[in-house]
Amino acid sequence: MAEESKPLVPPTPEGEKKPAAEKPAAAPATASPAAPAKPPAPPATAKPAAPAKPTGPVPLPWTSPLVEKYRRQYGSGIDALTYLGQNYLNVDRSLIPDILRLLRDEEQFDYCVDITAVHYPKRERQFDVVWILYSFPRNERLRVKTQIADGASIPSVVSIWPTANWLEREVYDMFGIQFDGHPDLKRILLPDGWKGHPLRKDYGILQQDKEWVQVNLGIESGQ
């Protein structure tokens, strides 16, 4: 068979380089899709102001034939107020126990329901002493308040209402207030060796409790 003829390639002159084969053109770069734009942030809204605290009830002036009677007798030594339907007399310390005896004898407040106190450590006269009275004939309740300083005493009213005996002892036990003329003023709830008076607002009850339990019982307090 005759040899297959090959196309003639012209010789390359010596010293010349063969032309490099042409590279295929690069495909045009495709741009990546743009990230979606974030929606604009909503405008900051101011927090609504806290609503004002509702005002609570306040004492109001109180007047009655009883009040007017003793105002004529004692003048500025008596201030009469009412609070949520509870009537009370703020009286000067010098009127105790005279005003209380008059309320029993002239106004028929024949029952002393309770005697208590309230401690206001930042006040000059730190204690309010409060007598809660009730009249069976009138079916009426009345509170009498007076203020005394820390360390001051106040007359006992056991001679007016015998029930005041244990009530005054409790006030002494819890607040340390002395009642002059009481027949047997001593603690009634706490042991005799207890230190301090727990219903004073500056009293550290846990420390006193632990100390008393350790000293008297020889054990650690469970508080």
PDB file of N, CA, C and O in Angstrom, residues 121-172:
ATOM      1  N   PRO A 121     -37.530  55.631 115.086  1.00  0.00           N
ATOM      2  CA  PRO A 121     -36.188  55.919 115.600  1.00  0.00           C
ATOM      3  C   PRO A 121     -35.639  57.291 115.220  1.00  0.00           C
ATOM      4  O   PRO A 121     -34.820  57.848 115.963  1.00  0.00           O
ATOM      5  N   LYS A 122     -36.049  57.853 114.088  1.00  0.00           N
ATOM      6  CA  LYS A 122     -35.491  59.126 113.637  1.00  0.00           C
ATOM      7  C   LYS A 122     -36.214  60.335 114.224  1.00  0.00           C
ATOM      8  O   LYS A 122     -35.804  61.469 113.977  1.00  0.00           O
ATOM      9  N   ARG A 123     -37.258  60.091 114.957  1.00  0.00           N
ATOM     10  CA  ARG A 123     -38.035  61.195 115.513  1.00  0.00           C
ATOM     11  C   ARG A 123     -37.489  61.578 116.889  1.00  0.00           C
ATOM     12  O   ARG A 123     -36.946  60.731 117.603  1.00  0.00           O
ATOM     13  N   GLU A 124     -37.649  62.833 117.247  1.00  0.00           N
ATOM     14  CA  GLU A 124     -37.153  63.272 118.564  1.00  0.00           C
ATOM     15  C   GLU A 124     -37.868  62.528 119.688  1.00  0.00           C
ATOM     16  O   GLU A 124     -37.235  61.987 120.604  1.00  0.00           O
ATOM     17  N   ARG A 125     -39.187  62.521 119.650  1.00  0.00           N
ATOM     18  CA  ARG A 125     -39.952  61.692 120.600  1.00  0.00           C
ATOM     19  C   ARG A 125     -40.288  60.404 119.856  1.00  0.00           C
ATOM     20  O   ARG A 125     -41.215  60.353 119.062  1.00  0.00           O
ATOM     21  N   GLN A 126     -39.517  59.381 120.144  1.00  0.00           N
ATOM     22  CA  GLN A 126     -39.478  58.208 119.269  1.00  0.00           C
ATOM     23  C   GLN A 126     -40.707  57.317 119.333  1.00  0.00           C
ATOM     24  O   GLN A 126     -40.935  56.529 118.412  1.00  0.00           O
ATOM     25  N   PHE A 127     -41.499  57.404 120.385  1.00  0.00           N
ATOM     26  CA  PHE A 127     -42.570  56.417 120.567  1.00  0.00           C
ATOM     27  C   PHE A 127     -43.947  57.057 120.562  1.00  0.00           C
ATOM     28  O   PHE A 127     -44.169  58.102 121.188  1.00  0.00           O
ATOM     29  N   ASP A 128     -44.856  56.423 119.839  1.00  0.00           N
ATOM     30  CA  ASP A 128     -46.295  56.640 120.030  1.00  0.00           C
ATOM     31  C   ASP A 128     -46.790  55.559 120.979  1.00  0.00           C
ATOM     32  O   ASP A 128     -46.532  54.373 120.749  1.00  0.00           O
ATOM     33  N   VAL A 129     -47.480  55.947 122.033  1.00  0.00           N
ATOM     34  CA  VAL A 129     -48.187  54.983 122.880  1.00  0.00           C
ATOM     35  C   VAL A 129     -49.667  55.114 122.542  1.00  0.00           C
ATOM     36  O   VAL A 129     -50.198  56.235 122.435  1.00  0.00           O
ATOM     37  N   VAL A 130     -50.320  53.968 122.341  1.00  0.00           N
ATOM     38  CA  VAL A 130     -51.691  53.969 121.829  1.00  0.00           C
ATOM     39  C   VAL A 130     -52.587  53.145 122.753  1.00  0.00           C
ATOM     40  O   VAL A 130     -52.274  51.987 123.048  1.00  0.00           O
ATOM     41  N   TRP A 131     -53.702  53.756 123.176  1.00  0.00           N
ATOM     42  CA  TRP A 131     -54.735  53.043 123.937  1.00  0.00           C
ATOM     43  C   TRP A 131     -55.940  52.869 123.020  1.00  0.00           C
ATOM     44  O   TRP A 131     -56.434  53.840 122.434  1.00  0.00           O
ATOM     45  N   ILE A 132     -56.422  51.660 122.892  1.00  0.00           N
ATOM     46  CA  ILE A 132     -57.611  51.378 122.083  1.00  0.00           C
ATOM     47  C   ILE A 132     -58.760  51.097 123.048  1.00  0.00           C
ATOM     48  O   ILE A 132     -58.713  50.129 123.818  1.00  0.00           O
ATOM     49  N   LEU A 133     -59.761  51.945 123.000  1.00  0.00           N
ATOM     50  CA  LEU A 133     -60.865  51.892 123.966  1.00  0.00           C
ATOM     51  C   LEU A 133     -62.167  51.534 123.259  1.00  0.00           C
ATOM     52  O   LEU A 133     -62.352  51.836 122.075  1.00  0.00           O
ATOM     53  N   TYR A 134     -63.074  50.942 124.038  1.00  0.00           N
ATOM     54  CA  TYR A 134     -64.391  50.604 123.499  1.00  0.00           C
ATOM     55  C   TYR A 134     -65.452  50.918 124.542  1.00  0.00           C
ATOM     56  O   TYR A 134     -65.268  50.675 125.738  1.00  0.00           O
ATOM     57  N   SER A 135     -66.553  51.466 124.051  1.00  0.00           N
ATOM     58  CA  SER A 135     -67.695  51.757 124.916  1.00  0.00           C
ATOM     59  C   SER A 135     -68.835  50.803 124.556  1.00  0.00           C
ATOM     60  O   SER A 135     -69.352  50.856 123.434  1.00  0.00           O
ATOM     61  N   PHE A 136     -69.215  49.953 125.497  1.00  0.00           N
ATOM     62  CA  PHE A 136     -70.361  49.072 125.259  1.00  0.00           C
ATOM     63  C   PHE A 136     -71.664  49.860 125.161  1.00  0.00           C
ATOM     64  O   PHE A 136     -72.477  49.624 124.254  1.00  0.00           O
ATOM     65  N   PRO A 137     -71.928  50.826 126.074  1.00  0.00           N
ATOM     66  CA  PRO A 137     -73.190  51.568 125.949  1.00  0.00           C
ATOM     67  C   PRO A 137     -73.295  52.357 124.651  1.00  0.00           C
ATOM     68  O   PRO A 137     -74.380  52.471 124.071  1.00  0.00           O
ATOM     69  N   ARG A 138     -72.180  52.903 124.163  1.00  0.00           N
ATOM     70  CA  ARG A 138     -72.221  53.712 122.943  1.00  0.00           C
ATOM     71  C   ARG A 138     -71.968  52.887 121.686  1.00  0.00           C
ATOM     72  O   ARG A 138     -72.161  53.380 120.573  1.00  0.00           O
ATOM     73  N   ASN A 139     -71.473  51.656 121.865  1.00  0.00           N
ATOM     74  CA  ASN A 139     -71.041  50.828 120.736  1.00  0.00           C
ATOM     75  C   ASN A 139     -70.088  51.627 119.850  1.00  0.00           C
ATOM     76  O   ASN A 139     -70.264  51.746 118.631  1.00  0.00           O
ATOM     77  N   GLU A 140     -69.038  52.148 120.483  1.00  0.00           N
ATOM     78  CA  GLU A 140     -68.111  53.047 119.794  1.00  0.00           C
ATOM     79  C   GLU A 140     -66.685  52.714 120.212  1.00  0.00           C
ATOM     80  O   GLU A 140     -66.425  52.396 121.374  1.00  0.00           O
ATOM     81  N   ARG A 141     -65.799  52.819 119.244  1.00  0.00           N
ATOM     82  CA  ARG A 141     -64.379  52.561 119.488  1.00  0.00           C
ATOM     83  C   ARG A 141     -63.601  53.870 119.328  1.00  0.00           C
ATOM     84  O   ARG A 141     -63.897  54.682 118.460  1.00  0.00           O
ATOM     85  N   LEU A 142     -62.587  54.043 120.163  1.00  0.00           N
ATOM     86  CA  LEU A 142     -61.798  55.275 120.136  1.00  0.00           C
ATOM     87  C   LEU A 142     -60.340  54.939 120.453  1.00  0.00           C
ATOM     88  O   LEU A 142     -60.063  54.132 121.350  1.00  0.00           O
ATOM     89  N   ARG A 143     -59.438  55.573 119.726  1.00  0.00           N
ATOM     90  CA  ARG A 143     -58.008  55.434 120.006  1.00  0.00           C
ATOM     91  C   ARG A 143     -57.471  56.736 120.580  1.00  0.00           C
ATOM     92  O   ARG A 143     -57.845  57.815 120.119  1.00  0.00           O
ATOM     93  N   VAL A 144     -56.581  56.601 121.553  1.00  0.00           N
ATOM     94  CA  VAL A 144     -55.903  57.755 122.146  1.00  0.00           C
ATOM     95  C   VAL A 144     -54.415  57.542 121.974  1.00  0.00           C
ATOM     96  O   VAL A 144     -53.884  56.474 122.313  1.00  0.00           O
ATOM     97  N   LYS A 145     -53.726  58.560 121.430  1.00  0.00           N
ATOM     98  CA  LYS A 145     -52.290  58.473 121.191  1.00  0.00           C
ATOM     99  C   LYS A 145     -51.566  59.596 121.906  1.00  0.00           C
ATOM    100  O   LYS A 145     -52.086  60.710 122.020  1.00  0.00           O
ATOM    101  N   THR A 146     -50.341  59.281 122.325  1.00  0.00           N
ATOM    102  CA  THR A 146     -49.447  60.323 122.811  1.00  0.00           C
ATOM    103  C   THR A 146     -48.028  59.951 122.441  1.00  0.00           C
ATOM    104  O   THR A 146     -47.736  58.774 122.157  1.00  0.00           O
ATOM    105  N   GLN A 147     -47.134  60.937 122.422  1.00  0.00           N
ATOM    106  CA  GLN A 147     -45.737  60.703 122.062  1.00  0.00           C
ATOM    107  C   GLN A 147     -44.854  60.870 123.291  1.00  0.00           C
ATOM    108  O   GLN A 147     -45.059  61.777 124.102  1.00  0.00           O
ATOM    109  N   ILE A 148     -43.837  59.986 123.394  1.00  0.00           N
ATOM    110  CA  ILE A 148     -42.853  60.118 124.469  1.00  0.00           C
ATOM    111  C   ILE A 148     -41.467  59.862 123.893  1.00  0.00           C
ATOM    112  O   ILE A 148     -41.306  59.180 122.882  1.00  0.00           O
ATOM    113  N   ALA A 149     -40.456  60.391 124.576  1.00  0.00           N
ATOM    114  CA  ALA A 149     -39.073  60.207 124.149  1.00  0.00           C
ATOM    115  C   ALA A 149     -38.552  58.859 124.634  1.00  0.00           C
ATOM    116  O   ALA A 149     -39.094  58.251 125.568  1.00  0.00           O
ATOM    117  N   ASP A 150     -37.488  58.405 124.015  1.00  0.00           N
ATOM    118  CA  ASP A 150     -36.830  57.177 124.438  1.00  0.00           C
ATOM    119  C   ASP A 150     -36.288  57.373 125.858  1.00  0.00           C
ATOM    120  O   ASP A 150     -35.625  58.365 126.151  1.00  0.00           O
ATOM    121  N   GLY A 151     -36.595  56.436 126.728  1.00  0.00           N
ATOM    122  CA  GLY A 151     -36.160  56.532 128.112  1.00  0.00           C
ATOM    123  C   GLY A 151     -37.158  57.212 129.030  1.00  0.00           C
ATOM    124  O   GLY A 151     -37.006  57.161 130.256  1.00  0.00           O
ATOM    125  N   ALA A 152     -38.171  57.876 128.462  1.00  0.00           N
ATOM    126  CA  ALA A 152     -39.193  58.520 129.286  1.00  0.00           C
ATOM    127  C   ALA A 152     -40.215  57.480 129.741  1.00  0.00           C
ATOM    128  O   ALA A 152     -40.369  56.428 129.126  1.00  0.00           O
ATOM    129  N   SER A 153     -40.924  57.784 130.811  1.00  0.00           N
ATOM    130  CA  SER A 153     -41.958  56.887 131.315  1.00  0.00           C
ATOM    131  C   SER A 153     -43.318  57.538 131.148  1.00  0.00           C
ATOM    132  O   SER A 153     -43.425  58.718 130.802  1.00  0.00           O
ATOM    133  N   ILE A 154     -44.354  56.745 131.416  1.00  0.00           N
ATOM    134  CA  ILE A 154     -45.722  57.233 131.281  1.00  0.00           C
ATOM    135  C   ILE A 154     -46.561  56.599 132.386  1.00  0.00           C
ATOM    136  O   ILE A 154     -46.277  55.470 132.807  1.00  0.00           O
ATOM    137  N   PRO A 155     -47.571  57.292 132.916  1.00  0.00           N
ATOM    138  CA  PRO A 155     -48.341  56.721 134.016  1.00  0.00           C
ATOM    139  C   PRO A 155     -49.096  55.461 133.612  1.00  0.00           C
ATOM    140  O   PRO A 155     -49.612  55.342 132.502  1.00  0.00           O
ATOM    141  N   SER A 156     -49.167  54.523 134.520  1.00  0.00           N
ATOM    142  CA  SER A 156     -49.969  53.315 134.316  1.00  0.00           C
ATOM    143  C   SER A 156     -51.449  53.664 134.410  1.00  0.00           C
ATOM    144  O   SER A 156     -51.850  54.598 135.113  1.00  0.00           O
ATOM    145  N   VAL A 157     -52.280  52.884 133.692  1.00  0.00           N
ATOM    146  CA  VAL A 157     -53.735  53.065 133.784  1.00  0.00           C
ATOM    147  C   VAL A 157     -54.396  51.812 134.361  1.00  0.00           C
ATOM    148  O   VAL A 157     -55.586  51.599 134.164  1.00  0.00           O
ATOM    149  N   VAL A 158     -53.620  51.005 135.085  1.00  0.00           N
ATOM    150  CA  VAL A 158     -54.195  49.806 135.696  1.00  0.00           C
ATOM    151  C   VAL A 158     -55.296  50.172 136.676  1.00  0.00           C
ATOM    152  O   VAL A 158     -56.296  49.445 136.816  1.00  0.00           O
ATOM    153  N   SER A 159     -55.167  51.324 137.343  1.00  0.00           N
ATOM    154  CA  SER A 159     -56.205  51.751 138.287  1.00  0.00           C
ATOM    155  C   SER A 159     -57.493  52.151 137.571  1.00  0.00           C
ATOM    156  O   SER A 159     -58.563  52.208 138.192  1.00  0.00           O
ATOM    157  N   ILE A 160     -57.416  52.439 136.262  1.00  0.00           N
ATOM    158  CA  ILE A 160     -58.608  52.814 135.486  1.00  0.00           C
ATOM    159  C   ILE A 160     -59.223  51.572 134.851  1.00  0.00           C
ATOM    160  O   ILE A 160     -60.445  51.369 134.933  1.00  0.00           O
ATOM    161  N   TRP A 161     -58.416  50.762 134.213  1.00  0.00           N
ATOM    162  CA  TRP A 161     -58.871  49.508 133.599  1.00  0.00           C
ATOM    163  C   TRP A 161     -57.949  48.392 134.080  1.00  0.00           C
ATOM    164  O   TRP A 161     -56.772  48.345 133.664  1.00  0.00           O
ATOM    165  N   PRO A 162     -58.381  47.488 134.907  1.00  0.00           N
ATOM    166  CA  PRO A 162     -57.503  46.404 135.371  1.00  0.00           C
ATOM    167  C   PRO A 162     -56.903  45.576 134.227  1.00  0.00           C
ATOM    168  O   PRO A 162     -55.813  45.011 134.384  1.00  0.00           O
ATOM    169  N   THR A 163     -57.592  45.513 133.097  1.00  0.00           N
ATOM    170  CA  THR A 163     -57.034  44.752 131.963  1.00  0.00           C
ATOM    171  C   THR A 163     -55.726  45.341 131.451  1.00  0.00           C
ATOM    172  O   THR A 163     -54.994  44.675 130.721  1.00  0.00           O
ATOM    173  N   ALA A 164     -55.427  46.599 131.832  1.00  0.00           N
ATOM    174  CA  ALA A 164     -54.187  47.225 131.375  1.00  0.00           C
ATOM    175  C   ALA A 164     -52.954  46.569 131.976  1.00  0.00           C
ATOM    176  O   ALA A 164     -51.836  46.787 131.491  1.00  0.00           O
ATOM    177  N   ASN A 165     -53.129  45.751 133.010  1.00  0.00           N
ATOM    178  CA  ASN A 165     -51.979  45.155 133.687  1.00  0.00           C
ATOM    179  C   ASN A 165     -51.081  44.396 132.710  1.00  0.00           C
ATOM    180  O   ASN A 165     -49.904  44.717 132.534  1.00  0.00           O
ATOM    181  N   TRP A 166     -51.629  43.365 132.088  1.00  0.00           N
ATOM    182  CA  TRP A 166     -50.812  42.563 131.182  1.00  0.00           C
ATOM    183  C   TRP A 166     -50.507  43.308 129.883  1.00  0.00           C
ATOM    184  O   TRP A 166     -49.473  43.087 129.256  1.00  0.00           O
ATOM    185  N   LEU A 167     -51.385  44.215 129.465  1.00  0.00           N
ATOM    186  CA  LEU A 167     -51.136  44.976 128.247  1.00  0.00           C
ATOM    187  C   LEU A 167     -49.915  45.886 128.412  1.00  0.00           C
ATOM    188  O   LEU A 167     -49.077  46.001 127.503  1.00  0.00           O
ATOM    189  N   GLU A 168     -49.799  46.530 129.567  1.00  0.00           N
ATOM    190  CA  GLU A 168     -48.639  47.382 129.818  1.00  0.00           C
ATOM    191  C   GLU A 168     -47.366  46.551 129.938  1.00  0.00           C
ATOM    192  O   GLU A 168     -46.282  46.980 129.504  1.00  0.00           O
ATOM    193  N   ARG A 169     -47.475  45.372 130.504  1.00  0.00           N
ATOM    194  CA  ARG A 169     -46.301  44.498 130.601  1.00  0.00           C
ATOM    195  C   ARG A 169     -45.806  44.102 129.201  1.00  0.00           C
ATOM    196  O   ARG A 169     -44.603  44.013 128.964  1.00  0.00           O
ATOM    197  N   GLU A 170     -46.719  43.864 128.289  1.00  0.00           N
ATOM    198  CA  GLU A 170     -46.307  43.511 126.928  1.00  0.00           C
ATOM    199  C   GLU A 170     -45.605  44.677 126.248  1.00  0.00           C
ATOM    200  O   GLU A 170     -44.596  44.497 125.556  1.00  0.00           O
ATOM    201  N   VAL A 171     -46.127  45.898 126.420  1.00  0.00           N
ATOM    202  CA  VAL A 171     -45.482  47.066 125.828  1.00  0.00           C
ATOM    203  C   VAL A 171     -44.086  47.254 126.430  1.00  0.00           C
ATOM    204  O   VAL A 171     -43.111  47.576 125.720  1.00  0.00           O
ATOM    205  N   TYR A 172     -43.976  47.040 127.738  1.00  0.00           N
ATOM    206  CA  TYR A 172     -42.658  47.121 128.368  1.00  0.00           C
ATOM    207  C   TYR A 172     -41.722  46.059 127.792  1.00  0.00           C
ATOM    208  O   TYR A 172     -40.549  46.330 127.475  1.00  0.00           O
TER     209      TYR A 172
END
